[in-house]
CSV table of C-alpha atoms in Angstrom, one decimal:
chain,number,residue,atom,x,y,z
A,1,UNK,CA,70.2,142.1,61.2
A,2,UNK,CA,70.0,143.0,64.9
A,3,UNK,CA,68.0,139.8,65.6
A,4,UNK,CA,70.6,137.7,63.8
A,5,UNK,CA,73.5,139.3,65.8
A,6,UNK,CA,71.6,138.6,69.1
A,7,UNK,CA,71.1,135.0,68.0
A,8,UNK,CA,74.8,134.7,67.3
A,9,UNK,CA,75.8,136.0,70.6
A,10,UNK,CA,73.3,133.7,72.4
A,11,UNK,CA,74.6,130.7,70.5
A,12,UNK,CA,78.3,131.5,71.4
A,13,UNK,CA,77.4,132.0,75.0
A,14,UNK,CA,75.5,128.7,75.1
A,15,UNK,CA,78.4,126.9,73.4
A,16,UNK,CA,81.0,128.4,75.9
A,17,UNK,CA,78.7,127.3,78.8
A,18,UNK,CA,78.4,123.8,77.5
A,19,UNK,CA,82.1,123.6,77.1
A,20,UNK,CA,82.8,124.8,80.5
A,21,UNK,CA,80.3,122.3,81.9
A,22,UNK,CA,81.8,119.5,80.1
A,23,UNK,CA,85.3,120.5,81.3
A,24,UNK,CA,84.2,120.6,84.9
A,25,UNK,CA,82.5,117.2,84.6
A,26,UNK,CA,85.3,115.5,82.7
A,27,UNK,CA,86.5,112.2,84.1
A,28,UNK,CA,89.4,109.7,83.5
A,29,UNK,CA,89.9,106.1,83.0
A,30,UNK,CA,92.4,103.9,84.7
A,31,UNK,CA,93.6,100.9,82.7
A,32,UNK,CA,95.3,98.4,84.9
A,33,UNK,CA,97.2,95.2,84.0
A,34,UNK,CA,98.6,93.0,86.8
A,35,UNK,CA,101.2,90.3,86.3
A,36,UNK,CA,103.5,88.3,88.4
A,37,UNK,CA,106.7,86.6,87.4
A,38,UNK,CA,107.7,83.5,89.4
A,39,UNK,CA,111.4,82.9,89.8
A,40,UNK,CA,112.8,81.6,86.5
A,41,UNK,CA,109.4,81.7,84.8
A,42,UNK,CA,107.4,84.0,82.5
A,43,UNK,CA,105.0,86.5,84.0
A,44,UNK,CA,101.5,85.3,84.7
A,45,UNK,CA,98.3,87.4,84.8
A,46,UNK,CA,96.8,88.1,88.3
A,47,UNK,CA,93.4,86.7,87.7
A,48,UNK,CA,90.1,87.7,89.4
A,49,UNK,CA,91.8,89.7,92.0
A,50,UNK,CA,90.3,92.8,93.6
A,51,UNK,CA,92.2,96.1,93.4
A,52,UNK,CA,91.2,99.2,95.3
A,53,UNK,CA,91.7,102.8,93.9
A,54,UNK,CA,92.4,104.8,97.0
A,55,UNK,CA,92.8,108.6,97.6
A,56,UNK,CA,95.5,108.0,100.2
A,57,UNK,CA,98.4,105.5,100.2
A,58,UNK,CA,97.6,102.4,102.0
A,59,UNK,CA,101.0,102.6,103.9
A,60,UNK,CA,99.8,106.0,105.3
A,61,UNK,CA,96.3,104.4,106.1
A,62,UNK,CA,98.2,101.7,108.1
A,63,UNK,CA,99.9,104.4,110.1
A,64,UNK,CA,96.6,106.1,110.7
A,65,UNK,CA,95.1,102.8,111.9
A,66,UNK,CA,98.1,102.3,114.2
A,67,UNK,CA,97.5,105.7,115.8
A,68,UNK,CA,93.9,104.6,116.6
A,69,UNK,CA,95.3,101.5,118.3
A,70,UNK,CA,98.7,102.6,119.7
A,71,UNK,CA,101.2,100.2,120.9
A,72,UNK,CA,102.5,100.9,124.4
A,73,UNK,CA,105.8,102.8,124.5
A,74,UNK,CA,108.8,100.7,125.5
A,75,UNK,CA,109.3,102.6,128.7
A,76,UNK,CA,105.8,102.3,129.8
A,77,UNK,CA,106.0,98.5,129.0
A,78,UNK,CA,109.2,98.3,131.1
A,79,UNK,CA,107.6,100.2,134.0
A,80,UNK,CA,104.8,97.8,134.2
A,81,UNK,CA,107.1,94.7,134.4
A,82,UNK,CA,107.3,92.7,137.7
A,83,UNK,CA,111.1,93.1,138.0
A,84,UNK,CA,113.4,95.0,140.2
A,85,UNK,CA,113.7,98.9,139.8
A,86,UNK,CA,117.4,98.4,139.1
A,87,UNK,CA,116.7,96.0,136.2
A,88,UNK,CA,114.1,98.3,134.8
A,89,UNK,CA,116.6,101.3,134.9
A,90,UNK,CA,119.2,99.1,133.1
A,91,UNK,CA,116.9,98.0,130.4
A,92,UNK,CA,115.9,101.6,129.7
A,93,UNK,CA,119.5,102.8,129.7
A,94,UNK,CA,120.6,100.1,127.2
A,95,UNK,CA,117.4,99.9,125.2
A,96,UNK,CA,117.2,96.1,125.8
A,97,UNK,CA,113.9,94.1,125.8
A,98,UNK,CA,115.4,90.6,125.2
A,99,UNK,CA,117.6,89.8,128.2
A,100,UNK,CA,118.7,86.4,126.7
A,101,UNK,CA,119.7,87.8,123.2
A,102,UNK,CA,123.3,87.1,122.2
A,103,UNK,CA,125.9,89.7,123.2
A,104,UNK,CA,123.6,91.0,126.1
A,105,UNK,CA,126.3,89.8,128.5
A,106,UNK,CA,128.7,92.2,126.9
A,107,UNK,CA,126.6,95.1,128.1
A,108,UNK,CA,126.7,93.8,131.8
A,109,UNK,CA,129.5,95.2,134.0
A,110,UNK,CA,130.7,93.8,137.3
A,111,UNK,CA,128.8,96.6,139.0
A,112,UNK,CA,125.7,95.5,137.2
A,113,UNK,CA,126.0,92.0,138.5
A,114,UNK,CA,126.4,93.3,142.0
A,115,UNK,CA,123.8,95.9,142.0
A,116,UNK,CA,120.9,94.3,140.0
A,117,UNK,CA,119.3,91.3,141.9
A,118,UNK,CA,118.3,89.5,138.8
A,119,UNK,CA,121.8,89.7,137.3
A,120,UNK,CA,123.4,88.6,140.6
A,121,UNK,CA,121.1,85.5,140.7
A,122,UNK,CA,121.9,84.7,137.1
A,123,UNK,CA,125.6,85.1,137.7
A,124,UNK,CA,125.4,82.7,140.6
A,125,UNK,CA,123.5,80.1,138.6
A,126,UNK,CA,125.8,80.4,135.6
A,127,UNK,CA,129.0,79.9,137.6
A,128,UNK,CA,128.0,77.7,140.5
A,129,UNK,CA,128.3,73.9,140.8
A,130,UNK,CA,132.0,73.7,140.1
A,131,UNK,CA,131.7,75.4,136.8
A,132,UNK,CA,134.0,78.3,137.8
A,133,UNK,CA,137.1,77.7,139.9
A,134,UNK,CA,137.7,80.0,142.8
A,135,UNK,CA,134.1,81.3,142.9
A,136,UNK,CA,133.4,82.4,146.6
A,137,UNK,CA,130.9,80.2,148.4
A,138,UNK,CA,128.3,81.7,150.8
A,139,UNK,CA,128.7,80.6,154.4
A,140,UNK,CA,125.5,82.2,155.7
A,141,UNK,CA,122.2,80.4,156.0
A,142,UNK,CA,118.9,81.8,155.3
A,143,UNK,CA,117.6,80.3,158.6
A,144,UNK,CA,119.9,82.6,160.4
A,145,UNK,CA,118.3,85.6,159.0
A,146,UNK,CA,115.7,85.5,161.9
A,147,UNK,CA,117.4,83.1,164.3
A,148,UNK,CA,120.8,85.0,164.3
A,149,UNK,CA,120.6,88.2,162.2
A,150,UNK,CA,123.9,89.6,163.4
A,151,UNK,CA,125.8,86.4,162.1
A,152,UNK,CA,123.7,86.3,159.0
A,153,UNK,CA,124.4,89.9,158.1
A,154,UNK,CA,128.2,89.6,158.8
A,155,UNK,CA,128.7,86.5,156.7
A,156,UNK,CA,126.5,87.7,153.9
A,157,UNK,CA,128.4,90.9,153.7
A,158,UNK,CA,131.7,89.0,153.6
A,159,UNK,CA,130.3,86.8,150.8
A,160,UNK,CA,129.1,89.8,148.7
A,161,UNK,CA,132.5,91.6,149.2
A,162,UNK,CA,134.4,88.5,148.1
A,163,UNK,CA,132.1,87.9,145.1
A,164,UNK,CA,132.5,91.5,144.0
A,165,UNK,CA,136.3,91.2,144.1
A,166,UNK,CA,136.1,88.0,142.2
A,167,UNK,CA,133.8,89.5,139.4
A,168,UNK,CA,136.0,92.5,139.0
A,169,UNK,CA,139.1,90.3,138.7
A,170,UNK,CA,137.4,87.8,136.4
A,171,UNK,CA,135.1,89.7,134.1
A,172,UNK,CA,135.0,86.8,131.6
A,173,UNK,CA,132.8,84.9,134.1
A,174,UNK,CA,129.9,87.2,133.1
A,175,UNK,CA,130.0,85.7,129.7
A,176,UNK,CA,127.1,83.3,129.1
A,177,UNK,CA,125.0,84.5,132.1
A,178,UNK,CA,122.3,85.8,129.9
A,179,UNK,CA,121.1,82.2,129.3
A,180,UNK,CA,120.1,82.2,133.1
A,181,UNK,CA,117.8,85.2,132.7
A,182,UNK,CA,115.0,83.5,130.9
A,183,UNK,CA,112.7,83.5,134.0
A,184,UNK,CA,112.7,87.3,134.1
A,185,UNK,CA,113.0,87.9,130.3
A,186,UNK,CA,110.1,90.0,129.1
A,187,UNK,CA,110.6,89.5,125.4
A,188,UNK,CA,107.8,86.9,125.0
A,189,UNK,CA,105.3,89.4,126.6
A,190,UNK,CA,106.6,92.2,124.4
A,191,UNK,CA,106.3,90.0,121.3
A,192,UNK,CA,102.8,89.1,122.2
A,193,UNK,CA,101.8,92.7,122.7
A,194,UNK,CA,103.5,93.6,119.3
A,195,UNK,CA,101.7,90.7,117.6
A,196,UNK,CA,98.2,91.8,119.1
A,197,UNK,CA,98.9,95.4,118.0
A,198,UNK,CA,99.8,94.3,114.4
A,199,UNK,CA,96.7,92.1,114.2
A,200,UNK,CA,94.4,94.8,115.3
A,201,UNK,CA,96.0,97.3,112.8
A,202,UNK,CA,95.6,94.7,110.0
A,203,UNK,CA,91.9,94.5,110.9
A,204,UNK,CA,91.3,98.2,111.1
A,205,UNK,CA,93.2,99.4,108.0
A,206,UNK,CA,91.1,97.7,105.3
A,207,UNK,CA,87.8,99.0,106.9
A,208,UNK,CA,89.4,102.5,107.2
A,209,UNK,CA,90.6,102.4,103.6
A,210,UNK,CA,87.2,101.5,102.1
A,211,UNK,CA,85.1,103.7,104.4
A,212,UNK,CA,87.2,106.8,104.1
A,213,UNK,CA,89.5,106.8,101.1
A,214,UNK,CA,87.9,104.5,98.5
A,215,UNK,CA,87.4,106.0,95.0
A,216,UNK,CA,86.7,102.8,93.1
A,217,UNK,CA,87.4,99.1,93.2
A,218,UNK,CA,87.2,96.2,90.7
A,219,UNK,CA,88.3,92.7,89.8
A,220,UNK,CA,90.8,91.7,87.2
A,221,UNK,CA,89.7,89.4,84.4
A,222,UNK,CA,91.3,86.2,83.3
A,223,UNK,CA,94.0,88.2,81.5
A,224,UNK,CA,94.8,90.2,84.6
A,225,UNK,CA,93.2,93.3,83.2
A,226,UNK,CA,91.0,95.8,85.0
A,227,UNK,CA,89.3,99.0,83.6
A,228,UNK,CA,88.0,101.7,85.9
A,229,UNK,CA,85.9,104.5,84.3
A,230,UNK,CA,84.6,107.7,85.7
A,231,UNK,CA,87.4,108.7,88.0
A,232,UNK,CA,87.9,112.5,88.6
A,233,UNK,CA,91.4,113.5,87.4
A,234,UNK,CA,93.8,113.4,90.3
A,235,UNK,CA,96.4,111.4,92.3
A,236,UNK,CA,95.4,107.9,93.5
A,237,UNK,CA,97.0,104.7,94.8
A,238,UNK,CA,96.2,101.3,93.4
A,239,UNK,CA,96.2,99.0,96.4
A,240,UNK,CA,95.6,95.3,97.3
A,241,UNK,CA,94.9,96.4,100.9
A,242,UNK,CA,97.6,94.1,102.2
A,243,UNK,CA,96.2,91.0,100.5
A,244,UNK,CA,98.6,89.0,98.4
A,245,UNK,CA,98.6,87.7,94.9
A,246,UNK,CA,100.6,84.5,94.3
A,247,UNK,CA,102.2,82.9,91.4
A,248,UNK,CA,104.7,80.1,91.9
A,249,UNK,CA,107.1,81.1,94.7
A,250,UNK,CA,106.2,84.8,94.6
A,251,UNK,CA,103.6,86.5,96.8
A,252,UNK,CA,103.1,90.2,96.2
A,253,UNK,CA,101.1,93.1,97.4
A,254,UNK,CA,100.7,96.5,95.8
A,255,UNK,CA,100.3,100.2,96.9
A,256,UNK,CA,101.2,102.0,93.7
A,257,UNK,CA,100.7,105.7,93.0
A,258,UNK,CA,99.2,106.8,89.8
A,259,UNK,CA,97.9,110.1,88.4
A,260,UNK,CA,94.7,109.9,86.4
A,261,UNK,CA,94.0,112.5,83.8
A,262,UNK,CA,90.8,113.2,81.7
A,263,UNK,CA,90.8,112.0,78.1
A,264,UNK,CA,92.8,109.0,77.1
A,265,UNK,CA,93.0,106.1,79.5
A,266,UNK,CA,95.9,106.1,82.1
A,267,UNK,CA,97.9,102.9,81.8
A,268,UNK,CA,99.3,101.2,84.8
A,269,UNK,CA,101.2,97.9,84.9
A,270,UNK,CA,101.5,96.1,88.3
A,271,UNK,CA,104.3,93.6,88.4
A,272,UNK,CA,107.3,92.3,90.5
A,273,UNK,CA,109.0,95.8,90.0
A,274,UNK,CA,106.4,97.8,91.8
A,275,UNK,CA,105.1,95.1,94.1
A,276,UNK,CA,106.2,94.4,97.5
A,277,UNK,CA,107.2,90.9,98.9
A,278,UNK,CA,104.3,89.7,101.1
A,279,UNK,CA,106.7,88.2,103.7
A,280,UNK,CA,108.8,91.3,104.1
A,281,UNK,CA,105.7,93.4,104.9
A,282,UNK,CA,104.2,91.0,107.5
A,283,UNK,CA,106.7,90.4,110.3
């Protein structure tokens, strides 16, 4: 009797241990179906397309990659430009990078015209050649700067004073002068720096995702279906790593959260609803 009781206790303990071990090692299955609906048409399967199961959102991975390859701050960018200190200060104050953008002229005051060399030169070009009636004309000559500096200084001061009065009494003459600032406009250089930054991040992020946050990956079949087995229960993101799947006029990428549980497969449908337009995500 005592032996039977001991055997029963051993069997129950063994069964409990097996159940605990099974519970600790339980895994889940992710059942993914991907379809895209072109405009005015029925949804079509996303065939033979690779999806990545990540432990972190790809959007956050992009931010992590951007931190590894930071873009210069606007203020630092402006500081390194070969323009006057006065123009640098004005650009920082007004948060302007594109000097030729529409409505920039509305930010420029008569004092700005007179105190910022690039603005003064742009104003002169914009209003000279008979375009603006009554505009003061300079009577000094650059040759006199060395040959007769006294005369040069006097005539130049008279011209600057007359021009200041004219700009203050005719503020509308500032309108349109932004078109004359192309030579000193840093937007092209800023756009190039931004493009290089985005390209570098786009190269770094997929490698970072696969080396650090990849739980599994797989290709869809001809029906747009993918089954991933053996995933530990938890939170994941199903991502295309920024690559787009196309159908007709639609190009979509995905970065969709999903919670996988042990037992029955977790169903996830990727579609236009949870996909992101490729063009809107790639400036």
